[in-house]
XYZ file of C-alpha atoms in Angstrom:
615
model
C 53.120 -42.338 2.279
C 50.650 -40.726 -0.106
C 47.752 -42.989 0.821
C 48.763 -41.860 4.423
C 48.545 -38.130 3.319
C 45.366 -39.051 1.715
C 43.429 -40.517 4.380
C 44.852 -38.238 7.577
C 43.430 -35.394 5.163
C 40.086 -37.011 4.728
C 39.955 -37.704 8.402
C 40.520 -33.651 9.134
C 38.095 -32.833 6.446
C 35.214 -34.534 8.647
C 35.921 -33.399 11.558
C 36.229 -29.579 11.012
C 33.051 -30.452 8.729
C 31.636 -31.275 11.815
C 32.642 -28.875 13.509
C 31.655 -26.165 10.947
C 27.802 -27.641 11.573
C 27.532 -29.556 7.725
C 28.554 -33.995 7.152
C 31.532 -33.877 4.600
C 30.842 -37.411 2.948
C 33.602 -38.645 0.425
C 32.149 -38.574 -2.971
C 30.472 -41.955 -3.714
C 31.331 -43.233 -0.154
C 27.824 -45.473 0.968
C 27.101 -46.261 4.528
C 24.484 -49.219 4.495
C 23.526 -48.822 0.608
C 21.832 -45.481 1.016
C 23.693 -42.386 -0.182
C 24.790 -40.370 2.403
C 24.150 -36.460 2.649
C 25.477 -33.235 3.792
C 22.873 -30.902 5.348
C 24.697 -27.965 4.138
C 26.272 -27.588 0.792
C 26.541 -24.330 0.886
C 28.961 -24.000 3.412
C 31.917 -25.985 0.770
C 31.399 -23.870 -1.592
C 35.028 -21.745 -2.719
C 37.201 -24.522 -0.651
C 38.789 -26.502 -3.685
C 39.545 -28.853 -1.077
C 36.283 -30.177 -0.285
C 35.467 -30.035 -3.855
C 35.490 -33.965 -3.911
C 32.926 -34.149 -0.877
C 29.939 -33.446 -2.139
C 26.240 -34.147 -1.222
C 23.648 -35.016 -3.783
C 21.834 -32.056 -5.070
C 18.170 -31.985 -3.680
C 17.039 -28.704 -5.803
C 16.725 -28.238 -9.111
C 18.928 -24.953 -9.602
C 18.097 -23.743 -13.125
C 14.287 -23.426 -11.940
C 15.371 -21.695 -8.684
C 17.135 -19.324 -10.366
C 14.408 -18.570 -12.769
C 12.164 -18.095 -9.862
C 14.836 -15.700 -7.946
C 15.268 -13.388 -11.117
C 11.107 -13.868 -11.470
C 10.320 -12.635 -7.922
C 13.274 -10.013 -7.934
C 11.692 -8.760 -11.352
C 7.987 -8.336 -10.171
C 9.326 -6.884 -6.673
C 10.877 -4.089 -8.701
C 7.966 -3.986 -10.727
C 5.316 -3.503 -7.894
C 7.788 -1.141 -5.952
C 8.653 1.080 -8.864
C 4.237 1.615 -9.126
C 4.302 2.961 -5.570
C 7.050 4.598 -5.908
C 5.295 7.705 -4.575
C 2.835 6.010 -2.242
C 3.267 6.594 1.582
C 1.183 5.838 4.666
C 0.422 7.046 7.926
C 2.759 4.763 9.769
C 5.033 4.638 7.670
C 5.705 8.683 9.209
C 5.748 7.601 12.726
C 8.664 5.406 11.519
C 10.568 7.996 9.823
C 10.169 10.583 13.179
C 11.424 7.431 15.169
C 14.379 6.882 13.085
C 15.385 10.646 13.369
C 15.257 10.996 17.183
C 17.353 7.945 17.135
C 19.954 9.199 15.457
C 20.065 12.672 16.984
C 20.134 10.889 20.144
C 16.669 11.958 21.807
C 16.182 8.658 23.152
C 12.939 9.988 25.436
C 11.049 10.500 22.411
C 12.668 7.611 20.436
C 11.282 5.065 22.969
C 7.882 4.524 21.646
C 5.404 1.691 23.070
C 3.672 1.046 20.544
C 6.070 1.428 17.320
C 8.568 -1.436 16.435
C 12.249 0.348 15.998
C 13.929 -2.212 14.395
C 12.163 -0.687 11.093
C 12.624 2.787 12.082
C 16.521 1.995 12.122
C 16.629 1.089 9.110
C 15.170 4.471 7.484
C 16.497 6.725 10.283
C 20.181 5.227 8.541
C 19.189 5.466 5.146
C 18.066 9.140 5.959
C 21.259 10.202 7.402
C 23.456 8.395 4.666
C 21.435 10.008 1.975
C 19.982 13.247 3.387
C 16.977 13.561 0.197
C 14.883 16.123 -0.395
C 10.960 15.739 -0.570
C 10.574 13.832 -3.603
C 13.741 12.228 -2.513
C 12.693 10.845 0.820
C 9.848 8.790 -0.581
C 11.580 7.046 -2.998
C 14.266 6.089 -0.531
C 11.670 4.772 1.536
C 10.749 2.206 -1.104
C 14.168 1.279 -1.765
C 14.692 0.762 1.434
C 11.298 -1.735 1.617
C 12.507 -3.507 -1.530
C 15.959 -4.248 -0.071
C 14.175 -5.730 3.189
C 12.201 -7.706 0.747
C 15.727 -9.287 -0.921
C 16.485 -10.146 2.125
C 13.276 -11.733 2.860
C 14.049 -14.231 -0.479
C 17.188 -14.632 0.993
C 15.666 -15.543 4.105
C 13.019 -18.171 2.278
C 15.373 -19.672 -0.075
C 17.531 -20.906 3.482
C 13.826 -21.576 4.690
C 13.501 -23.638 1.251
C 17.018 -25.731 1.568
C 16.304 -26.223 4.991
C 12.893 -27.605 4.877
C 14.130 -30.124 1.961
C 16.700 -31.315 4.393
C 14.274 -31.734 7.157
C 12.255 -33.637 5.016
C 14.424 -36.169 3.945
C 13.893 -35.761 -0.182
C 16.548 -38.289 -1.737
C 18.446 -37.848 -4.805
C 16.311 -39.056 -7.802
C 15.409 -38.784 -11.682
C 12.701 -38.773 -13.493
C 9.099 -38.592 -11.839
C 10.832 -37.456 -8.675
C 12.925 -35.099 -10.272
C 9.300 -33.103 -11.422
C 7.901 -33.382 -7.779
C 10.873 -31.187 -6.755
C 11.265 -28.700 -9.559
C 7.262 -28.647 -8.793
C 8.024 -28.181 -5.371
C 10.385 -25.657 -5.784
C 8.865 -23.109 -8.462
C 5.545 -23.671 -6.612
C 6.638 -22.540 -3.145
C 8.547 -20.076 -4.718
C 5.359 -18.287 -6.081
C 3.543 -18.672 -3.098
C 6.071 -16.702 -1.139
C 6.149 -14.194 -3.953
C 2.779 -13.741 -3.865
C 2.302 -13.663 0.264
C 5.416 -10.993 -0.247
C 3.407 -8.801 -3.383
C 0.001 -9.105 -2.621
C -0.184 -10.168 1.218
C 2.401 -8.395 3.031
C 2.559 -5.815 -0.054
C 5.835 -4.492 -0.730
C 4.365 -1.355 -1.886
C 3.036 -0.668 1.543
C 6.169 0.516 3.787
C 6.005 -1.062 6.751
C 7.688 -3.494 8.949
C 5.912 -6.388 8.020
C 8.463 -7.052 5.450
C 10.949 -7.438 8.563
C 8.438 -10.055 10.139
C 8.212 -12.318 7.292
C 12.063 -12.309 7.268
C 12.803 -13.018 10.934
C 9.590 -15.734 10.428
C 11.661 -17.592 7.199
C 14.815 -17.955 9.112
C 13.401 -18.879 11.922
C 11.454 -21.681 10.271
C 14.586 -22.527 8.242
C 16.418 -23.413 11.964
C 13.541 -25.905 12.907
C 13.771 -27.497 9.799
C 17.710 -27.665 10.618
C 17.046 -28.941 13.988
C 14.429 -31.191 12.603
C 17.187 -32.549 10.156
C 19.760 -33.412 13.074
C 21.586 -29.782 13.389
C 20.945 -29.036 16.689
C 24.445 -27.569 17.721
C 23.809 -24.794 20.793
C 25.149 -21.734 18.487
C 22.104 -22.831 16.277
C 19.882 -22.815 19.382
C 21.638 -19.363 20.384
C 21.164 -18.188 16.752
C 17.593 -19.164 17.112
C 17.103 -16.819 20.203
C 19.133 -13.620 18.561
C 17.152 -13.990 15.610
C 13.716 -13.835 17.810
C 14.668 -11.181 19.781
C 15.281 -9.273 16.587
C 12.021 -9.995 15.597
C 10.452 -8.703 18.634
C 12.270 -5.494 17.870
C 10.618 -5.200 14.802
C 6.963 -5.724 16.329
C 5.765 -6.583 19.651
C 3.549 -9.570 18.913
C 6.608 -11.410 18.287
C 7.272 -11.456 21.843
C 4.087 -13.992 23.078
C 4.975 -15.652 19.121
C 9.057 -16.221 19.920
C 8.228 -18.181 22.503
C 5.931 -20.449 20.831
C 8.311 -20.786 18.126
C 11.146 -21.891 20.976
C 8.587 -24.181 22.309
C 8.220 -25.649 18.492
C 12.408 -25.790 18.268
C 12.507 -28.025 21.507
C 9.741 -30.117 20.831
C 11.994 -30.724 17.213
C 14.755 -31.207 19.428
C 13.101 -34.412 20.893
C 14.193 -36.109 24.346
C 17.995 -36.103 23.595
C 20.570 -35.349 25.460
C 21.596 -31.371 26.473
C 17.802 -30.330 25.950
C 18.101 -28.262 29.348
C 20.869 -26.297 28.190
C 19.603 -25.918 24.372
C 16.649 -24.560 26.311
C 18.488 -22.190 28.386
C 21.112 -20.735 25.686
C 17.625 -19.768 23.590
C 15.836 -18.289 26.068
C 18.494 -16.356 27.091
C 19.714 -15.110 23.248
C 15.682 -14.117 22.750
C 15.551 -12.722 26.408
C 18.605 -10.641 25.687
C 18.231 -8.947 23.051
C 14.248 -8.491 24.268
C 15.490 -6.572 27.145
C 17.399 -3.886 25.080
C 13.736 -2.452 24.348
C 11.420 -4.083 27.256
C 13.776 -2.552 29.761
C 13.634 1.428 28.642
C 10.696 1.087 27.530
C 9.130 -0.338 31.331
C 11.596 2.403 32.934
C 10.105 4.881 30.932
C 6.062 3.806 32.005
C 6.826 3.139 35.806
C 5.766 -0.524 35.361
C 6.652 -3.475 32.906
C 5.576 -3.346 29.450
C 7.028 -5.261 26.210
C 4.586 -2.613 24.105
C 0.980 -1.407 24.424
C -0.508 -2.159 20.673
C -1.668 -4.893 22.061
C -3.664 -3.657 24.604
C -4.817 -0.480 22.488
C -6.132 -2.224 19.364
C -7.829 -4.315 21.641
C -9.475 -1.634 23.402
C -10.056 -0.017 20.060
C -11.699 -2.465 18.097
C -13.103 -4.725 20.420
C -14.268 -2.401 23.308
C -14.789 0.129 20.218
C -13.455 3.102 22.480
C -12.826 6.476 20.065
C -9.280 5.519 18.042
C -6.527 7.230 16.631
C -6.688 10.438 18.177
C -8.168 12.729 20.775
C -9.760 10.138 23.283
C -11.768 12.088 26.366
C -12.350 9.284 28.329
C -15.878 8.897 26.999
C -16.998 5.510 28.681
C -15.585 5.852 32.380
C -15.769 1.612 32.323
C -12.776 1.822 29.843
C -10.477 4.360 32.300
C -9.439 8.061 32.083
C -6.595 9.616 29.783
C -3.526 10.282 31.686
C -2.789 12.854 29.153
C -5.158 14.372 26.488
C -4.765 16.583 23.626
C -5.905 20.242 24.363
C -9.560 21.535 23.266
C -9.816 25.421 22.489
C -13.387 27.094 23.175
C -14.139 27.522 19.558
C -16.674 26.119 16.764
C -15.947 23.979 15.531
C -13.113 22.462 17.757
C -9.416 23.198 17.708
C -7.690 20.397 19.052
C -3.752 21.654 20.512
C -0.973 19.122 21.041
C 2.089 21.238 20.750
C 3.926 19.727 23.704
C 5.282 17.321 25.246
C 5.540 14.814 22.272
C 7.633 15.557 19.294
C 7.089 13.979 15.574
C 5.285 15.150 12.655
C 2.145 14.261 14.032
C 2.323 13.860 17.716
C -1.341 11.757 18.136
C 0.025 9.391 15.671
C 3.731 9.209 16.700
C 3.157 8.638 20.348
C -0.762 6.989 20.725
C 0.673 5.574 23.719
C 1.486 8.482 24.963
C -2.327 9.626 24.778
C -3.818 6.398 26.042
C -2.176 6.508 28.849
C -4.934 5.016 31.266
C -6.965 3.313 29.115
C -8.253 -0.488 30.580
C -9.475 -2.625 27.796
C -12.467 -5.035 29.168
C -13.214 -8.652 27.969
C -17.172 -8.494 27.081
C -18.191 -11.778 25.780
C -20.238 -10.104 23.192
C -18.040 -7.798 22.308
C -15.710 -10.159 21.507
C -17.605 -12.866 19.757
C -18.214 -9.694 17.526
C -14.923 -8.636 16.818
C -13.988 -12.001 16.115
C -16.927 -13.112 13.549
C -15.871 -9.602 11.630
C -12.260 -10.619 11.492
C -12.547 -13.863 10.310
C -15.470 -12.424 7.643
C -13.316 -9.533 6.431
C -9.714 -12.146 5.956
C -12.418 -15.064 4.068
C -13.127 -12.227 2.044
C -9.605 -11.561 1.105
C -8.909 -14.790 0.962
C -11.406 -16.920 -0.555
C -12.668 -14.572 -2.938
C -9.972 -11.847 -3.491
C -7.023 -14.415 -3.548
C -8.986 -17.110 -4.120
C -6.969 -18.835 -6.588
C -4.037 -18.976 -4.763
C -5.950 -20.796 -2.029
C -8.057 -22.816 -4.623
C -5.004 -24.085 -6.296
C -3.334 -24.992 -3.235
C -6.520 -26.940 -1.625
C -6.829 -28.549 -4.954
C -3.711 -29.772 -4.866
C -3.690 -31.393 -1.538
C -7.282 -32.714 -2.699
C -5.926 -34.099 -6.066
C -3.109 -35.810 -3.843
C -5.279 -37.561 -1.408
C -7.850 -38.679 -4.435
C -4.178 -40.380 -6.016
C -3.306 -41.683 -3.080
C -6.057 -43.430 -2.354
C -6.448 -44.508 -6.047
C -3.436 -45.420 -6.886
C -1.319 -47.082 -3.372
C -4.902 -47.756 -1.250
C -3.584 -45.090 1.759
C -6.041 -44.874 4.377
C -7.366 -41.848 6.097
C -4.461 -42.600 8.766
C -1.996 -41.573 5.780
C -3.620 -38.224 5.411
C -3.182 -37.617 9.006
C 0.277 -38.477 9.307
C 1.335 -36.345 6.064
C -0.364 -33.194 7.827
C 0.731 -34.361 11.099
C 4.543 -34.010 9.861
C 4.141 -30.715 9.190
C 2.868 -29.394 12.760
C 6.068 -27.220 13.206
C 4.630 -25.243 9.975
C 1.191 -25.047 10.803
C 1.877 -24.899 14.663
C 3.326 -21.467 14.781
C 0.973 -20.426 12.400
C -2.172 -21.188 13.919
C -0.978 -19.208 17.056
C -0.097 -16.133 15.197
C -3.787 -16.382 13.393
C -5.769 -17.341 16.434
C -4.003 -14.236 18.209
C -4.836 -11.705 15.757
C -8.161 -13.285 15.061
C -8.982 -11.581 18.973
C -7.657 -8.420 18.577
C -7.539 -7.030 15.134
C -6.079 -8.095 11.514
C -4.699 -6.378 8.406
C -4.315 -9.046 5.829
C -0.585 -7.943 6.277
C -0.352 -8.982 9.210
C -1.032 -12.284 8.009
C 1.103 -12.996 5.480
C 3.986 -14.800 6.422
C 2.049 -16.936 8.841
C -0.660 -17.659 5.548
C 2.625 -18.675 3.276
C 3.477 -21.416 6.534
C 0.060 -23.019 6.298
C 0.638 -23.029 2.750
C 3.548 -24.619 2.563
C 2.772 -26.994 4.937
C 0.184 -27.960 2.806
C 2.186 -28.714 -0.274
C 4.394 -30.281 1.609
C 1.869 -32.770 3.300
C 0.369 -33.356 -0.414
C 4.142 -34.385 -1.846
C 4.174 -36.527 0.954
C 1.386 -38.737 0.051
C 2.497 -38.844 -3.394
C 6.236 -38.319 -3.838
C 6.824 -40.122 -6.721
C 3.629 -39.371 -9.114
C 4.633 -37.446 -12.064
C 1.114 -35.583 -12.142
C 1.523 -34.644 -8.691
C 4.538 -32.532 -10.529
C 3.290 -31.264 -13.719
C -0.245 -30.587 -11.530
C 2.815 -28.305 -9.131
C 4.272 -26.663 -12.146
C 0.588 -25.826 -13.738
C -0.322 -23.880 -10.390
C 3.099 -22.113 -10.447
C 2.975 -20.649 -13.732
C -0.355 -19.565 -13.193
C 0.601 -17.971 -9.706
C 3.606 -16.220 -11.453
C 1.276 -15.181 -14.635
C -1.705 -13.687 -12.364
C 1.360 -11.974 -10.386
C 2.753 -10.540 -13.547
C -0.952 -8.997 -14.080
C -0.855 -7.823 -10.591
C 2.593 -5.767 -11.497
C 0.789 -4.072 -14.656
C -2.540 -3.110 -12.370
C 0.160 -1.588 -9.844
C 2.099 0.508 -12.692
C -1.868 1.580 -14.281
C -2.904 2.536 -10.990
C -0.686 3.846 -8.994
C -1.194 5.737 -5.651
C 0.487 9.179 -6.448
C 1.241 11.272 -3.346
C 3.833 13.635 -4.881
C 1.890 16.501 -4.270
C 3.072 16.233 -0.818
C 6.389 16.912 -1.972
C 5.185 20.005 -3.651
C 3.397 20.933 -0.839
C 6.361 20.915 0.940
C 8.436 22.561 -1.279
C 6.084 25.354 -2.133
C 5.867 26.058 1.966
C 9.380 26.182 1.837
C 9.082 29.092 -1.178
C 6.593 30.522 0.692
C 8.715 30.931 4.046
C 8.244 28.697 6.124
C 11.014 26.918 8.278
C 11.904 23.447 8.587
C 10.868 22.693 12.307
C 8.326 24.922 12.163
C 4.462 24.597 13.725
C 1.572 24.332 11.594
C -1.607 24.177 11.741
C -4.055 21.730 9.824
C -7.752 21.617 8.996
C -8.120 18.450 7.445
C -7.117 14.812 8.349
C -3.525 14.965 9.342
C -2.963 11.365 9.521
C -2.432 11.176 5.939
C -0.729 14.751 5.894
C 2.950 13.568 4.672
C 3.960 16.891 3.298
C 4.597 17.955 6.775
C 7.039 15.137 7.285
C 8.553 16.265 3.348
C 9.041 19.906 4.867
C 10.092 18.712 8.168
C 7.129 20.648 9.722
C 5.247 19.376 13.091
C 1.747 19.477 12.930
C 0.724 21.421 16.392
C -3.298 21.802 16.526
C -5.898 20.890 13.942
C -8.955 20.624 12.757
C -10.722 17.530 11.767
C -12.238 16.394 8.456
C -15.434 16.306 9.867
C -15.472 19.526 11.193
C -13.634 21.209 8.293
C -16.318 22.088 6.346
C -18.105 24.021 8.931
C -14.847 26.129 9.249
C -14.438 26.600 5.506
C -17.973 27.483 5.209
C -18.496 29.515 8.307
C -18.606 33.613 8.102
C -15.579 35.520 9.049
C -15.413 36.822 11.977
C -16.020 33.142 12.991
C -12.880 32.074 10.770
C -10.827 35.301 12.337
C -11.601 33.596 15.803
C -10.547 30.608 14.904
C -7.464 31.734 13.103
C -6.456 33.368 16.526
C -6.795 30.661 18.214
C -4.191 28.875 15.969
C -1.964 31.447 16.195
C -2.033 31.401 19.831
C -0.886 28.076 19.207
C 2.173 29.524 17.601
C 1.604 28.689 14.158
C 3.724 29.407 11.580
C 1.051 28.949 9.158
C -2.656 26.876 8.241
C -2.859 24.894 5.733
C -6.141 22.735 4.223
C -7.198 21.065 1.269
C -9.981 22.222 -0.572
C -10.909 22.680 -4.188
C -11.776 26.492 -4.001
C -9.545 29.141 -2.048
C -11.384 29.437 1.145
C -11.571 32.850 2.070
C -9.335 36.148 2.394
C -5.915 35.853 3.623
C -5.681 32.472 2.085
C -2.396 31.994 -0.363
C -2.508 28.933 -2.834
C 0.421 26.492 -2.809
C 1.648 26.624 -6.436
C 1.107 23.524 -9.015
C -1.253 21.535 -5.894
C -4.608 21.723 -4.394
C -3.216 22.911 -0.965
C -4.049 26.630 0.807
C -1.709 28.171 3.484
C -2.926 31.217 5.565
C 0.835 32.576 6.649
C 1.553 34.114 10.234
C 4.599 36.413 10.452
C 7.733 34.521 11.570
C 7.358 37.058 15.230
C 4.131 35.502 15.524
């Protein structure tokens, strides 16, 4: 009656194990003398009752917890030395987030901003309300808690991947291959995280490389034989998601559904694995494409695209204040407002809200512009983009990449040495790796036309990478200095990243002062909300998102020193013209106080010239 008990149990145990998307295997039970294995351990764990069905362990888990507490340590490390350190987007984001939650959804649409990102800070506002000082430091927390979950995200990417590629239970030589394999992928995606993507740059590139990793990770899982359709619908969701977080993941989610199905092979229910994707990706897609195309007249997924490309390969006039200045490359639909004066005053009060209106809404501005192919133009653009990312990466980060190469060098030499593989063995270990280096190539090729940030870049870098390492195990699983050659580049990786934390901490980007600013405008009278006016460059003017303030007209860099230096009844003209503006107040940057009527903001470098609150 026991032995009954016994087996009707085991029998349930499988099939809700099947069910649950993970093989429960009886522990020692062999099917055809080859151990069999769960694809997902994880999911046991806290039953007592599967306790006994166990899979062999593929990872070596003392090293992958080093590595976890390593890359949590340094991500602290290089967050707490920017601590202070914003950037210009980064504002646009926080304006976004804020018109979300007070629910003015016409200015929180924004075609060329991601909002997944600015949801996350608009919360973390709210929840938290800071002051100046305040804000920026909760901006970095919240960038170092994306960044957890982006290990969480490559750890599943990790497990995943070993599944996928069919690593056996072992000792000895292979035992180093995978602790090799394991702390050396680990610091590559620490360093693509730290010095690629940059935690200390707030942005939502962080949110890319996380949506990239899982991704990835369900490939692998569909590679490995999970291929259930809530994995295929999971795979959609977690696309669409990524779209929400930047628009280039649109053209990308579909190539990385085209890699899933081409994983999924010619078995049967492809058509409706096909259909449950698309749809997950499409659906969540549409909760931005479809405001967002309402609120142009036509159908739009986002205009960075087209704008960068019109910026830097056309080279039309960027950033701000475009006049329509080549007729070939259209007319603005709306423009930013010149005063008569010299030098310029440019006036954007209305209709756009934000900190910075050019900045927060460049769509907005553009309106009308037609980006052109030139052949030229584009050869160009291209040879500079590829020149500027070589230089990052073959001389900046060049032992990363050296150490990598050398690796898949040093396993093709051994290979060839040691078991006589052909050239037809190299091929096949890269060619197993296409659904890494697939996506990839796409991403890189598409930037490499438009525009790159070595940001940009760095999850679709860490896939080539990987792929790599994973291509050179392949050709020589078993060689033990395959392993210790793994470990060597690892701990060198993790030491030069360790240097990279104390360069961060020595020098630091500081932009507290903005906080002072802020504060000392506040001291000095003037309301949160209120209009200012700015000679200087107001991209980078962050005290004015501190004090809540919205930048209305300005002045530009180039042309500040002319106003500084002019005589005064030609500043007095000027200065009326900002107040006509409805100014609360001027403020500039400059070294000396720069004429009468001027007030210094206390303990910075900053001027204000003050208009009574009537005007």
């Amino acid at each position: 009656m026991k032995l009954l008990f016994l087996k009707k149990r085991e029998s349930l145990l499988v099939g809700w194990g099947a069910v649950l998307g993970f093989n429960v295997v009886p522990r020692g039970r062999r099917t055809g003398g080859k151990q069999l294995t769960s694809a997902n351990r994880s999911g046991l764990r806290g039953f007592p009752l599967l306790s006994r069905y166990r899979r062999p362990t593929t990872q070596p888990r003392t090293y992958l917890g080093l590595c976890r507490a390593a890359a949590i340590f340094l991500g602290l490390v290089y967050t707490f030395g920017a601590r202070y350190r914003m950037y210009p987007d980064t504002v646009s984001y926080l304006d976004m987030g804020d018109a979300y939650l007070r629910g003015d959804f016409a200015n929180a649409l924004n075609a060329y901003w991601g909002a997944l990102y600015s949801w996350f800070l608009g919360a973390a506002v709210a929840m938290f309300d800071p002051s100046p000082h305040g804000e920026v430091l909760l901006v970095h927390a919240v960038n170092f808690s994306i960044f957890l979950c982006s290990l969480v995200a490559f750890e599943f990417c990790l497990r995943s991947v070993f599944d996928s590629q069919a690593i056996l239970r072992g000792t000895g030589n292979l035992k180093l291959a995978r602790t090799g394999l394991v702390v050396l992928l680990y610091a590559l995606y620490t360093w693509s995280a730290l010095e690629l993507v940059t935690v200390s740059i707030p942005t939502p590139d962080l949110c890319v490389s996380t949506v990239v990793l899982l991704v990835v990770g369900i490939i692998a899982r569909i590679r490995a034989g999970k291929s259930s359709l809530g994995i295929f619908g999971g795979l959609g969701l977690i696309l669409g998601v990524g779209y929400l977080a930047k628009s280039v993941m649109l053209p990308l989610g579909f190539v990385f559904l085209a890699t899933a199905w081409i994983s999924y092979g010619r078995r049967r229910g492809l058509t409706s694995r096909i259909l449950i994707s698309s749809c997950g990706f499409v659906a969540v897609a549409a909760l931005l494409i479809v405001p967002l195309s309402l609120s142009h007249g036509r159908f739009t997924f986002g205009e960075s695209g087209r704008m960068n490309y019109a910026w830097h390969v056309n080279r039309v006039p960027h950033f701000a204040h475009w006049e329509g200045n080549v007729a070939a490359h259209g007319v603005p639909l709306h423009s930013t407002r010149k005063l008569p004066t010299n030098p310029v005053v440019h006036e954007f009060a209305t209709p756009i809200s934000g900190t910075y209106p050019p900045w927060y809404a460049p769509a907005y501005w553009y309106e009308g512009i037609q980006p052109k192919f030139n052949l030229q133009q584009q050869c160009v653009a291209s040879l500079q983009i590829v020149r500027d990312a070589s230089v990052v990466l073959f001389k900046e980060q060049s032992y990363v990449v050296g150490m990598v190469w050398g690796l898949f060098v040093f396993s093709l030499i051994s290979a060839k040495i040691q078991t006589q593989k052909g050239w037809r063995a190299v091929l096949n270990s890269l060619r197993s790796q296409w659904y890494l280096f697939l996506p990839a190539a796409t991403a890189l090729g598409m930037y490499s036309l438009v525009h790159i940030e070595i940001r940009y870049l760095g999850p679709f870098i860490f896939l080539i990478l990987m792929g790599l390492v994973w291509a050179s195990h392949r050709l020589v699983q078993t060689d033990v200095s395959w392993g210790q050659y793994a470990v060597s580049a690892a701990v060198v990786i993790w030491a030069l990243l360790a240097v990279g934390g104390v360069r961060e901490l020595a020098h630091t980007t500081d932009d507290s002062e903005h906080c002072r600013v802020a504060e000392g405008l506040w001291r000095m009278g003037v309301e949160r909300g209120a209009p200012i006016g700015h000679v200087g460059n107001s991209f980078k003017a962050y005290w004015a998102r501190f004090g809540r303030f919205k930048i209305v007209a300005e002045i530009l860099p180039a042309d500040a020193d002319s106003f500084l230096a002019g005589n005064l009844q030609t500043k007095q003209t000027i200065i009326d013209k900002f107040r006509s503006c409805g100014v609360r107040a001027i403020v500039t940057k400059r070294n000396a106080q720069p004429g009468a009527g001027w007030a210094p903001i206390p303990d910075t470098q900053y001027f204000a010239y003050l208009f009574s609150a009537e005007g």
